[in-house]
Coordinates of C-alpha atoms and ligand atoms in Angstrom, one line a residue:
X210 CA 94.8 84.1 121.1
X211 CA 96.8 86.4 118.4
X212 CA 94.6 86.0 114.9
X213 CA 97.2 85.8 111.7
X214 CA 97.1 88.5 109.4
X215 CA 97.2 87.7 106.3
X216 CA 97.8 89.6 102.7
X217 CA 94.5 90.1 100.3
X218 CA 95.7 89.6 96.4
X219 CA 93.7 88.8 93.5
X220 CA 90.3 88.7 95.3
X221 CA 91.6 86.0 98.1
X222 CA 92.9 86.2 101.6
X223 CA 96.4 84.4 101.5
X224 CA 99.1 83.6 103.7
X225 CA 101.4 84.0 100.9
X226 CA 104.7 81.7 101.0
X227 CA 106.9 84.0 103.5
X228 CA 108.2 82.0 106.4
X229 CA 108.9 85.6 108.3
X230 CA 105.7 87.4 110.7
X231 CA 106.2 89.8 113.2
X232 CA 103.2 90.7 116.0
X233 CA 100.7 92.9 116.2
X234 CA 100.0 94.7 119.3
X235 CA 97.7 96.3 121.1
X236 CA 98.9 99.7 122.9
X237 CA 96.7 100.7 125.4
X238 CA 96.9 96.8 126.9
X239 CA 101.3 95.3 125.5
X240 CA 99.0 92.6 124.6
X241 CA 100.3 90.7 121.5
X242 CA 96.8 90.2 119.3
X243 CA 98.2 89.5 116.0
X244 CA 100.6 88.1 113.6
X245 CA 101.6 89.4 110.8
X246 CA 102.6 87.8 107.7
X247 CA 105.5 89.5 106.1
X248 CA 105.7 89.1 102.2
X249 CA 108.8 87.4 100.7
X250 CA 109.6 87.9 97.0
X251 CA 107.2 85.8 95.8
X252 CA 104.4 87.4 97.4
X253 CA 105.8 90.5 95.8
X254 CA 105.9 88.8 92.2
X255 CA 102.2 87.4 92.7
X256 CA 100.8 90.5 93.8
X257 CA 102.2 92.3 90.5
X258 CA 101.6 89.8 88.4
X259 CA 97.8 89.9 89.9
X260 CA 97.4 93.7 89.6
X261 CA 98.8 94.0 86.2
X262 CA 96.8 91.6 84.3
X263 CA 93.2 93.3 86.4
X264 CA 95.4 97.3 85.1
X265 CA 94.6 95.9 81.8
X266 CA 90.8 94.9 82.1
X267 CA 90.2 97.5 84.6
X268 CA 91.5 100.6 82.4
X269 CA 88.9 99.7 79.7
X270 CA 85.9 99.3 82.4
X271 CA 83.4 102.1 81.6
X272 CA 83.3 105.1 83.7
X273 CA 79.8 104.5 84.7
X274 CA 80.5 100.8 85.6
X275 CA 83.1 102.4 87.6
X276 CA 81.4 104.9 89.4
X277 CA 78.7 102.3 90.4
X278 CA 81.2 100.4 92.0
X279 CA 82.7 103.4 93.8
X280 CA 79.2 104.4 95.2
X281 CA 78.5 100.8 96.7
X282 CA 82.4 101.0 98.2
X283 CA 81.1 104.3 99.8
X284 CA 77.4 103.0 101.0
X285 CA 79.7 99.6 102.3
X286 CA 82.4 101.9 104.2
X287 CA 79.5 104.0 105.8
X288 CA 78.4 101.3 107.1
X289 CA 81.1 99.6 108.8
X290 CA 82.3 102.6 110.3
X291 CA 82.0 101.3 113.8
X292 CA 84.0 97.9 112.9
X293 CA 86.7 99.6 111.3
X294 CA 86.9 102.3 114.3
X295 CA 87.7 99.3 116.6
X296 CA 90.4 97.6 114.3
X297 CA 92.3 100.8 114.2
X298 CA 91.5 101.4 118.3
X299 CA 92.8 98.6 118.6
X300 CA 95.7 98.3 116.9
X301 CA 96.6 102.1 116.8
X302 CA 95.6 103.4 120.1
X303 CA 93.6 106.3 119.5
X304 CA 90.1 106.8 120.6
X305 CA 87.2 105.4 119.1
X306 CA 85.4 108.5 118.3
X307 CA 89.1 109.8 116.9
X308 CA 89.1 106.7 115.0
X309 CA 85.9 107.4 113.3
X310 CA 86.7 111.2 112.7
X311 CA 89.4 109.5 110.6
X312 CA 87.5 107.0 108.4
X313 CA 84.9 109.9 107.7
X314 CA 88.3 112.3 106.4
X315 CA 88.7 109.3 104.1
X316 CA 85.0 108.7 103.1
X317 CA 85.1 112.5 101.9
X318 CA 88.3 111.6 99.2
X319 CA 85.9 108.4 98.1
X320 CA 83.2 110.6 97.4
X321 CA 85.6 112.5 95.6
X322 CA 86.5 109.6 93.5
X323 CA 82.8 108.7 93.1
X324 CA 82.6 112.0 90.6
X325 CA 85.3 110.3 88.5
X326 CA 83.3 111.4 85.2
X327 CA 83.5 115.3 85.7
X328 CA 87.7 114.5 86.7
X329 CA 88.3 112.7 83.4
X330 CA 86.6 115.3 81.3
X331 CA 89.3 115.5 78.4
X332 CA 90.1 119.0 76.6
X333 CA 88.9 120.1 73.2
X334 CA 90.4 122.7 70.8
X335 CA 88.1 123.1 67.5
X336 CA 90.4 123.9 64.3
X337 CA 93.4 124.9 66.0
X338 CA 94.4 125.0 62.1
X339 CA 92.5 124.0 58.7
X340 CA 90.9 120.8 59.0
X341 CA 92.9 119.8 62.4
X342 CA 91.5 119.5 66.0
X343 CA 93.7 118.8 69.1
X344 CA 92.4 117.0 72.0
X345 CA 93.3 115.9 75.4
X346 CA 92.6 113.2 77.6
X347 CA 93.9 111.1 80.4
X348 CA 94.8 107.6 80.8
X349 CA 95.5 105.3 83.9
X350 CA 99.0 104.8 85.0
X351 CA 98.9 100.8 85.3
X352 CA 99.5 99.0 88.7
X353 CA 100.3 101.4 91.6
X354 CA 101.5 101.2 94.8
X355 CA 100.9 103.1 98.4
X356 CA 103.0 102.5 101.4
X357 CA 101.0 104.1 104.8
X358 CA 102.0 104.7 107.9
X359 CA 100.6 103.5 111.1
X360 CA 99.3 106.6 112.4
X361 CA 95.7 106.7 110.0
X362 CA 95.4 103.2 109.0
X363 CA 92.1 103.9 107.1
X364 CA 92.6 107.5 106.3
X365 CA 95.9 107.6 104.3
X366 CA 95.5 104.3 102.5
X367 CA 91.8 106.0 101.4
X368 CA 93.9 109.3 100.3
X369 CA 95.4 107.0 97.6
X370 CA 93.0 103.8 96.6
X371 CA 89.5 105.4 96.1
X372 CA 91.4 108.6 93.4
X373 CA 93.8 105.2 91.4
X374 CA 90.8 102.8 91.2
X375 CA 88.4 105.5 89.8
X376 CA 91.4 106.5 87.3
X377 CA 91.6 103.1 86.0
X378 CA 94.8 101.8 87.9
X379 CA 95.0 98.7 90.0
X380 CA 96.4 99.0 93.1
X381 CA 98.9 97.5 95.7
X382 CA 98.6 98.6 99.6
X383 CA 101.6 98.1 101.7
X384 CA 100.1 99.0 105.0
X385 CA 102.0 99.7 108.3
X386 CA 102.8 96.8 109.6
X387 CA 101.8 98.2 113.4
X388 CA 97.9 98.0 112.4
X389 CA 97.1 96.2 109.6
X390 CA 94.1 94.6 109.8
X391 CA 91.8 97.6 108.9
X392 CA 93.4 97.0 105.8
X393 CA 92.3 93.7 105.0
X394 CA 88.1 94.6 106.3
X395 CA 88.9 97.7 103.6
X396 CA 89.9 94.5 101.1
X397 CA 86.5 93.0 101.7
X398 CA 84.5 96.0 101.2
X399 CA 86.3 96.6 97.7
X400 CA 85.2 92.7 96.6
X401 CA 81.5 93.4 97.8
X402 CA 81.4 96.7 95.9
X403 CA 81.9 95.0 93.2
X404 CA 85.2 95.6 92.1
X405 CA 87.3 93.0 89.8
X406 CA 90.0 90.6 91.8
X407 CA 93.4 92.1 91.6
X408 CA 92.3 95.8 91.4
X409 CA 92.8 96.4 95.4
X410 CA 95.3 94.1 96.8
X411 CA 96.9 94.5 100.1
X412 CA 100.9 92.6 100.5
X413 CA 102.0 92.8 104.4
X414 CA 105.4 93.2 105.3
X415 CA 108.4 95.3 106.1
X416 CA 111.1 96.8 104.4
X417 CA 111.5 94.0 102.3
X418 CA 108.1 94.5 100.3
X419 CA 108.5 97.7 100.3
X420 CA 111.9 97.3 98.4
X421 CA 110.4 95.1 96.4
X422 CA 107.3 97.3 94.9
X423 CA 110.2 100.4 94.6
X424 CA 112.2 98.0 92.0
X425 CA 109.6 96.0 90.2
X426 CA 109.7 96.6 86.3
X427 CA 106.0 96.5 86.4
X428 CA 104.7 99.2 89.0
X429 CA 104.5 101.6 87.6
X430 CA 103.6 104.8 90.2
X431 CA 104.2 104.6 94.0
X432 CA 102.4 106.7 96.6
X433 CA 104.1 106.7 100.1
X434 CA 103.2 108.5 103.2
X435 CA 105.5 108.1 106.1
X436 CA 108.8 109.0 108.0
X437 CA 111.0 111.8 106.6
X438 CA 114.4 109.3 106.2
X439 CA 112.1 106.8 104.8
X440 CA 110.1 109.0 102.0
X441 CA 113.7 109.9 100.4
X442 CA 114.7 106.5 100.7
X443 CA 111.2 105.6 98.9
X444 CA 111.3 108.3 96.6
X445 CA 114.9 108.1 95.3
X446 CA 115.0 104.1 94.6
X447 CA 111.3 104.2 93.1
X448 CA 112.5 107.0 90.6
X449 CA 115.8 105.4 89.6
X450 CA 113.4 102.9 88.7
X451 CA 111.4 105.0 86.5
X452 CA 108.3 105.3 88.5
X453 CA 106.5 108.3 89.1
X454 CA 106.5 109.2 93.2
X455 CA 105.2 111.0 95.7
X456 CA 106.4 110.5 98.7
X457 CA 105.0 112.7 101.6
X458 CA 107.4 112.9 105.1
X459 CA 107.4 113.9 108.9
X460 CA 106.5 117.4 110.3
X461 CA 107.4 119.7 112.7
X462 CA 104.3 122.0 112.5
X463 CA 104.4 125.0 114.3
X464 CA 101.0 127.2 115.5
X465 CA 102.1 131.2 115.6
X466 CA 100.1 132.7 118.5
X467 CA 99.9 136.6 118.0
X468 CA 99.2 138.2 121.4
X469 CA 96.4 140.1 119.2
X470 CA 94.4 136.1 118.9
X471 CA 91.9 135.0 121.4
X472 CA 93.8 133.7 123.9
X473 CA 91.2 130.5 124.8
X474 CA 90.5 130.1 121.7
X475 CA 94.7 129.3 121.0
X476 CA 94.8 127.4 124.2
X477 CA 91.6 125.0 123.4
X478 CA 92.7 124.5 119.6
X479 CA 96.8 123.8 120.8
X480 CA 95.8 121.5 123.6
X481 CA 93.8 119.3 121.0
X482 CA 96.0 119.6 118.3
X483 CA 99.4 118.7 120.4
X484 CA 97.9 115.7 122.4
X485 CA 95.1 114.7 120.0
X486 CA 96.1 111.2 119.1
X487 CA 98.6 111.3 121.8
X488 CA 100.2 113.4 119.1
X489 CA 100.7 110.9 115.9
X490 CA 99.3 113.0 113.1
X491 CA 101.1 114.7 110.7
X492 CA 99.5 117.5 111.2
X493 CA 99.5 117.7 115.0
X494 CA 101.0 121.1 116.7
X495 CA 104.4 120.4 118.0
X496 CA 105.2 123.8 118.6
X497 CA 103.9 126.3 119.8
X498 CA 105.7 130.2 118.6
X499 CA 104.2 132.6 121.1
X500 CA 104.7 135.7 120.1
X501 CA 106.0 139.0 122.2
X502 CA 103.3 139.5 125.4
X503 CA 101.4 136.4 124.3
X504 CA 104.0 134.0 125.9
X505 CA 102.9 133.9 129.4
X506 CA 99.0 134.0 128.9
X507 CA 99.2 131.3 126.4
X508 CA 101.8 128.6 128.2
X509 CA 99.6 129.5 131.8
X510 CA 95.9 128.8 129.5
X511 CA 97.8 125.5 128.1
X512 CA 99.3 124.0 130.8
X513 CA 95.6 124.5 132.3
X514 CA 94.2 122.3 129.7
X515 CA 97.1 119.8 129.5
X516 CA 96.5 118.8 133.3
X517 CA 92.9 118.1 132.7
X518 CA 93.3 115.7 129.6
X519 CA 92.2 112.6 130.2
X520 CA 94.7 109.9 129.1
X521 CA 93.0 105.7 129.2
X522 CA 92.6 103.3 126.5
X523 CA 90.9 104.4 123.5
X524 CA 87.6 102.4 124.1
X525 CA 87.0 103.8 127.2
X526 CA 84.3 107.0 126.4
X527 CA 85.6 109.4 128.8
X528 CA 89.4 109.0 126.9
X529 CA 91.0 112.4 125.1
X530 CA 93.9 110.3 124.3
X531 CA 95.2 107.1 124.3
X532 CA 98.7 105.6 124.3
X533 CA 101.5 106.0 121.9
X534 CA 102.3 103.2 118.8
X535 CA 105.0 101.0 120.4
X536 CA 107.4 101.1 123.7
X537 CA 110.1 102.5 121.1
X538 CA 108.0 105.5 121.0
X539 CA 107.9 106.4 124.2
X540 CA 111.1 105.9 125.0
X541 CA 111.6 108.6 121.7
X542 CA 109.1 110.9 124.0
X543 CA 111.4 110.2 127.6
X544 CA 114.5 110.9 126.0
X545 CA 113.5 114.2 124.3
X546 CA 111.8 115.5 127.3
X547 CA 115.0 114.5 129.7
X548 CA 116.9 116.4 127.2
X549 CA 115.4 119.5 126.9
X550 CA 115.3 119.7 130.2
X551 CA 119.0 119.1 131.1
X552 CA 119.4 121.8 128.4
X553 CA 117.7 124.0 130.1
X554 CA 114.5 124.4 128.9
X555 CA 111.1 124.7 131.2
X556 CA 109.1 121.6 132.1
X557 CA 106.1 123.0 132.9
X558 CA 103.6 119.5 132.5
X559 CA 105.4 116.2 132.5
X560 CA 103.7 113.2 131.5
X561 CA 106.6 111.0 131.6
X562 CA 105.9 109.2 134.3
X563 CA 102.4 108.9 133.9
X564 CA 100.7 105.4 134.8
X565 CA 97.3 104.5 133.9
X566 CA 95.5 102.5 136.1
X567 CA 94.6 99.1 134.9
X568 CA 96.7 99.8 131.8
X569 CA 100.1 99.3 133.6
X570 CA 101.1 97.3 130.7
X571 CA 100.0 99.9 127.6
X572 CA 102.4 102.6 126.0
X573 CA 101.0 105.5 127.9
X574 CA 102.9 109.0 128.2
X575 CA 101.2 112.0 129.4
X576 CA 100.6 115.2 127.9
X577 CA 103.6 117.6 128.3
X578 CA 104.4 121.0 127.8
X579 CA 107.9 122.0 127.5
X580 CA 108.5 126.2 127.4
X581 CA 111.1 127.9 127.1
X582 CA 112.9 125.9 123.8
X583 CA 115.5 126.4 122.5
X584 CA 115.9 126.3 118.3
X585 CA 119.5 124.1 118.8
X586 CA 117.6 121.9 121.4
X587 CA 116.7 118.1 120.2
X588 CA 113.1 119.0 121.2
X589 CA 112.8 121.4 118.4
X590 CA 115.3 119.6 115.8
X591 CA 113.6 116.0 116.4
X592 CA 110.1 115.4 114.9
X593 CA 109.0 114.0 118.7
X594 CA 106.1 112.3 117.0
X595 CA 104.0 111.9 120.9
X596 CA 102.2 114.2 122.8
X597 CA 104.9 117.2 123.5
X598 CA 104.4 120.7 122.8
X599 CA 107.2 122.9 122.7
X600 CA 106.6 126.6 123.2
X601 CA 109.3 128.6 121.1
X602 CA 109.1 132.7 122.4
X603 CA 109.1 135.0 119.6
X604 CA 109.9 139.1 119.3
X605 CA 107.4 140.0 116.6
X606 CA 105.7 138.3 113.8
X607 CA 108.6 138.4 111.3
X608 CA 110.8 136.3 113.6
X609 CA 108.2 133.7 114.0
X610 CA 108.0 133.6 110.7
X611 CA 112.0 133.1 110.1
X612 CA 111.2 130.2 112.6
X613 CA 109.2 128.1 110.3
X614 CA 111.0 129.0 106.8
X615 CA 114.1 127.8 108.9
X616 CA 112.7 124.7 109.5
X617 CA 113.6 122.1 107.2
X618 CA 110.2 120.5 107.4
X619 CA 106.8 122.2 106.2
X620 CA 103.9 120.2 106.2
X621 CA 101.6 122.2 108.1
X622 CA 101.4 125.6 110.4
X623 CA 98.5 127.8 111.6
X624 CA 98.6 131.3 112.9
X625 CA 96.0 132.6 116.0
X626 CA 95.0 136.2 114.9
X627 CA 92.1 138.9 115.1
X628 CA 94.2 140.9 112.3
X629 CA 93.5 140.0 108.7
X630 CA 96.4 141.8 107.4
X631 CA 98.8 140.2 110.2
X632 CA 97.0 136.5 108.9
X633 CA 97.6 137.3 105.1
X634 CA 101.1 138.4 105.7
X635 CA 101.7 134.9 107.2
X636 CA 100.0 132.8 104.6
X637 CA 102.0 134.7 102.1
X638 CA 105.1 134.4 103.9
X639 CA 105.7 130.6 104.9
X640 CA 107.2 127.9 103.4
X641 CA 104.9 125.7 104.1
X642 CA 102.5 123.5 102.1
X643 CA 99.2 123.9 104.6
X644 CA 98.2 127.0 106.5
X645 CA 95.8 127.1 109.0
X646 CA 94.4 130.6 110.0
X647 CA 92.8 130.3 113.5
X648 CA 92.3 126.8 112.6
X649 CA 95.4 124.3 114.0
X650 CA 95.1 121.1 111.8
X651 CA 94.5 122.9 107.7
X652 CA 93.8 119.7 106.7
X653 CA 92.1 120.3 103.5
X654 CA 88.9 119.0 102.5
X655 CA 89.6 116.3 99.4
X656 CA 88.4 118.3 97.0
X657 CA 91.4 120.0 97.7
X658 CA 95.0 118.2 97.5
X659 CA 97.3 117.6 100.7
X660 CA 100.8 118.1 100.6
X661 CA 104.0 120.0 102.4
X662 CA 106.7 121.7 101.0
X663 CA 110.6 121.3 101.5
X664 CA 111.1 117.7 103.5
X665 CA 107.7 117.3 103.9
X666 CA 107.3 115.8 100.7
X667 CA 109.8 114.5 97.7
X668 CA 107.6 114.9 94.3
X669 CA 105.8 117.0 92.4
X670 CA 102.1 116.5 92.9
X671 CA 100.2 116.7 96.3
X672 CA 97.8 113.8 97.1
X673 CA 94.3 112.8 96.6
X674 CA 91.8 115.8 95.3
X675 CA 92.8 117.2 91.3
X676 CA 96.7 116.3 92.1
X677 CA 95.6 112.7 92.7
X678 CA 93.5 112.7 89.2
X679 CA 96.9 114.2 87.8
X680 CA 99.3 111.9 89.6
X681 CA 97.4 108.4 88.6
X682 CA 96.9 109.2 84.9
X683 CA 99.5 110.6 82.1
X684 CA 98.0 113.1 79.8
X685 CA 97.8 112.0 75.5
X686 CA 97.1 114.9 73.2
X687 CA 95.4 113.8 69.8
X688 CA 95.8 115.7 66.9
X689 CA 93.6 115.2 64.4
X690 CA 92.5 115.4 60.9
X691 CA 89.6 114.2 58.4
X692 CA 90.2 114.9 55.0
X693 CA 87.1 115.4 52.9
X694 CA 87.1 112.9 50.0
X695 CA 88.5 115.5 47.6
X696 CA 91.1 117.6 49.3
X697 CA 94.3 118.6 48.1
X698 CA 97.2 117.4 50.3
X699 CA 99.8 120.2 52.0
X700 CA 102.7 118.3 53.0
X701 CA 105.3 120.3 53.6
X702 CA 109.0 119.8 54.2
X703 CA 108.8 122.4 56.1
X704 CA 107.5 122.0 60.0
X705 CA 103.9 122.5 59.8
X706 CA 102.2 125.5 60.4
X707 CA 98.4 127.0 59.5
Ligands
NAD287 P1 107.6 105.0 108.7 O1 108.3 105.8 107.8 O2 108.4 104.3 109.8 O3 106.8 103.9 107.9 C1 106.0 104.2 106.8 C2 105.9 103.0 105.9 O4 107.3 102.7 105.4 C3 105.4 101.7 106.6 O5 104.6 101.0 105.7 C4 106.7 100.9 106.8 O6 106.5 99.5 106.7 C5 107.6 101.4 105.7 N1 109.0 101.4 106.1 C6 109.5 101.6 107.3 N2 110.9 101.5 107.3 C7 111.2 101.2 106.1 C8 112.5 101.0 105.4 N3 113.7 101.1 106.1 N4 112.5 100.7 104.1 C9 111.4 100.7 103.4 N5 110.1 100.8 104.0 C10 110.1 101.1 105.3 O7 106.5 105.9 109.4 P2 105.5 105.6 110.6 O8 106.3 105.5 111.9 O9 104.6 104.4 110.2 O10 104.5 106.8 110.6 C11 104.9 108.0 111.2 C12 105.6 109.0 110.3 O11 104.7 109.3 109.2 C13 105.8 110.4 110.9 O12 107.1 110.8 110.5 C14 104.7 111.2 110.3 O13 105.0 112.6 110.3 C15 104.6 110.7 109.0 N6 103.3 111.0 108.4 C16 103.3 111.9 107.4 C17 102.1 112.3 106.8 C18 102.0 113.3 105.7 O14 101.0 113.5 105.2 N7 103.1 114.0 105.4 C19 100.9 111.6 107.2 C20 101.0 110.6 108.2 C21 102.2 110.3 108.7

């Protein structure tokens, strides 16, 4: 029996007054397990109208009442780990222990949030003239919003909520609507924690309550995380509305393997960043730039490792992968790999066909390894988003490095070396927002702030760590003055100086 899945707003689980749903699935199974309520424009307008009027209580909450109720959300999340690892399993795909590798990524940017006093430390400057002191501090933006994508359900939407509560904001999450419900057990954790109705609220739907949060009068900053076509689309109709955006897209991340790197090492770290997740993360290695002598070594060491992943639902313990989000998907993953290969390019694993047994009806592909590829080839040019690595053949380290500042994307890259001067020429050479050396996926830490360069993301400010402080809050400067009770006043036409 599919479960309805509702939207959480003002403290209450709703069905809101939409007559549209779409359903849920799960992946490794084509089983339809939910349905999903899609917001109409009245859901929209209650949810604002909700999260404004708690913006306005919330901002003047004190910071230690606030970190409190950040701590318990932390202590709650801990604890249901395992119960939000099977939502997203689930309704994602991915395997339970990935699943849980995710929600502790996103436990690290709410413990982040829980030292909200040390990030809203204002500045002070002491008589910056006779009499006057200037100081700084930071205020909440109001009511926020965060569109996710399907592929962390419980990571991305924590890049955003935990770092906009603690700042004071109330906030709106639009989840995907291919695995929602983590969403909602999030939801509850917020009300046990403590925190006031209205300050987390979660409105399902599509396009259409995404539209709506973009053009409402009263949101006032929107955090998206998504598709390339969609994060310009998101970013240029949320700041022709006057919002402030940051709107982070697709990748293309490529891995430079310098025949100088240990060769294992490359092939272990590229297997499980290409096919990890079947491939859904930002940050997964798509392709693979072997440079000079390296080539041969490297795609013989890969395809090794490719043939002995194990692909099965995501519950099942022995799993390395599970299926991809939706039959659209793989189709995406067929089409490519037919492609590349009509163009020319070599198939050297092909998991196209791949069937797992008692599974017949999931969205399984297989790992594959394309080589030889070909820059003009749609298996480059397309962000493939499954579990395909392309291995691009490079002369020397400057070409590879051409490659990537080529690319119109630039989320992530990584370079296998044993030469520090070879790695710092790289890192100082990309156009590219992350850079892992000898480590694939540079996800940084969230004391650190996540974000590409170039189509990556459309914004200014990367997400969660010190950007996310900055992107929630607007800075007010105070100057200030206290006359004694006999002073003299020195108004001056004149613009004032000491
Ligand atoms: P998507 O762009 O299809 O959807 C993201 C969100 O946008 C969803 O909430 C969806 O409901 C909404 N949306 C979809 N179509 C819309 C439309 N036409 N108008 C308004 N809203 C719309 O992305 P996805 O398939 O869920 O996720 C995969 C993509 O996200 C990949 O491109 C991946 O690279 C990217 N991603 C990027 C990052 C990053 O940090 N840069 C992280 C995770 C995922």
């Amino acid at each position: 029996m599919a479960s309805t899945i509702a939207h959480f707003i003002n403290g209450e689980v709703t069905s809101g007054s939409g007559s549209r749903s779409q359903d849920v699935f799960n992946p490794a199974t084509g089983q339809v397990t939910g349905e999903l309520r899609l917001a109409n424009q009245d859901d929209i307008k209650s949810v604002v109208a909700a999260a404004r009027a708690a913006a306005d209580s919330w901002a003047q909450v004190s910071l230690s009442k606030r970190t409190a109720v950040l701590f318990r959300f932390r202590e709650l999340l801990s604890a249901h780990v395992d119960e939000l690892a099977e939502l997203v399993t689930a309704e994602h795909g991915k395997v339970l222990s990935d699943a849980a590798g995710e929600i502790g990524r996103g436990l690290e940017v709410v413990e982040f949030a829980c030292g909200l006093v040390e990030h809203l430390k204002g500045e002070y400057s002491d008589q910056v003239s006779t009499g006057i002191d200037v100081y700084s501090f930071r205020q909440p933006l109001g009511v926020v919003a965060g569109i996710t994508p399907f592929n962390f359900p419980v990571m991305v939407p924590l890049w955003m909520a935990p770092v906009a509560i603690a700042t004071g904001n109330a906030f709106i999450l639009k989840p995907s609507e291919r695995d929602p419900s983590a969403s909602m057990l999030m939801a509850r954790l917020w009300k046990e924690a403590g925190l006031p109705d209205g300050v987390f609220n979660v409105l399902q739907g599509d396009k259409e309550a995404v539209d709506g949060l973009l053009t409402h009068p009263e949101v006032d900053g929107v955090s998206f995380v998504g598709s390339t076509p969609i994060a310009k689309h998101v970013h240029e109709t949320a700041t022709a509305h006057g919002k402030r955006v940051q709107a982070l897209g697709g990748a293309k991340n490529h891995a430079v393997v310098l025949p100088d790197g240990d060769m294992d090492l490359a092939a272990d770290h590229l297997n499980a960043a290409a096919f990890g997740s079947a491939g859904q993360r930002c940050m997964a290695i798509s392709v693979a730039v072997a440079v000079g002598d390296a080539a041969d070594t490297l795609v013989g060491k890969v395809t090794e490792r490719a043939n002995n992943v194990t692909v099965a639902e995501g519950t099942n313990p022995d799993s390395d992968m599970g299926p991809v989000i939706t039959p659209a998907a793989r189709e995406k993953v067929t089409r490519i790999v037919g492609e590349a290969e009509a163009d020319g390019a070599a198939l050297v694993v092909d998991g196209r066909d791949l069937v797992v047994e008692g599974n017949e009806e999931g969205f399984f592909v297989g790992p594959t390894v394309i080589d030889q590829v070909k820059t003009q080839m749609s298996a480059y040019t397309e962000e493939i988003f499954g579990p395909v690595l392309v291995v691009v053949r490079a002369a020397d380290l400057d070409e590879a490095i051409g490659l990537i500042n080529a690319n119109p994307y630039g989320n992530g890259t990584a370079v296998f070396t044993s030469s520090g001067a070879y790695a710092r020429k790289f890192q100082r050479s990309v156009q590219v927002g992350m850079v892992g050396v000898n480590i694939p996926l540079p996800v940084p830490v969230a004391w650190h702030s996540f974000g590409g360069w170039n189509d990556s993301l459309f914004g200014d400010l990367h997400i969660y760590g010190p950007d996310g402080i900055r992107f929630y809050t607007r800075n007010k400067v105070i100057t200030q003055r206290w006359p004694e009770p006999a002073h003299t006043s020195n108004a001056t036409f004149n613009f004032p100086s000491n």
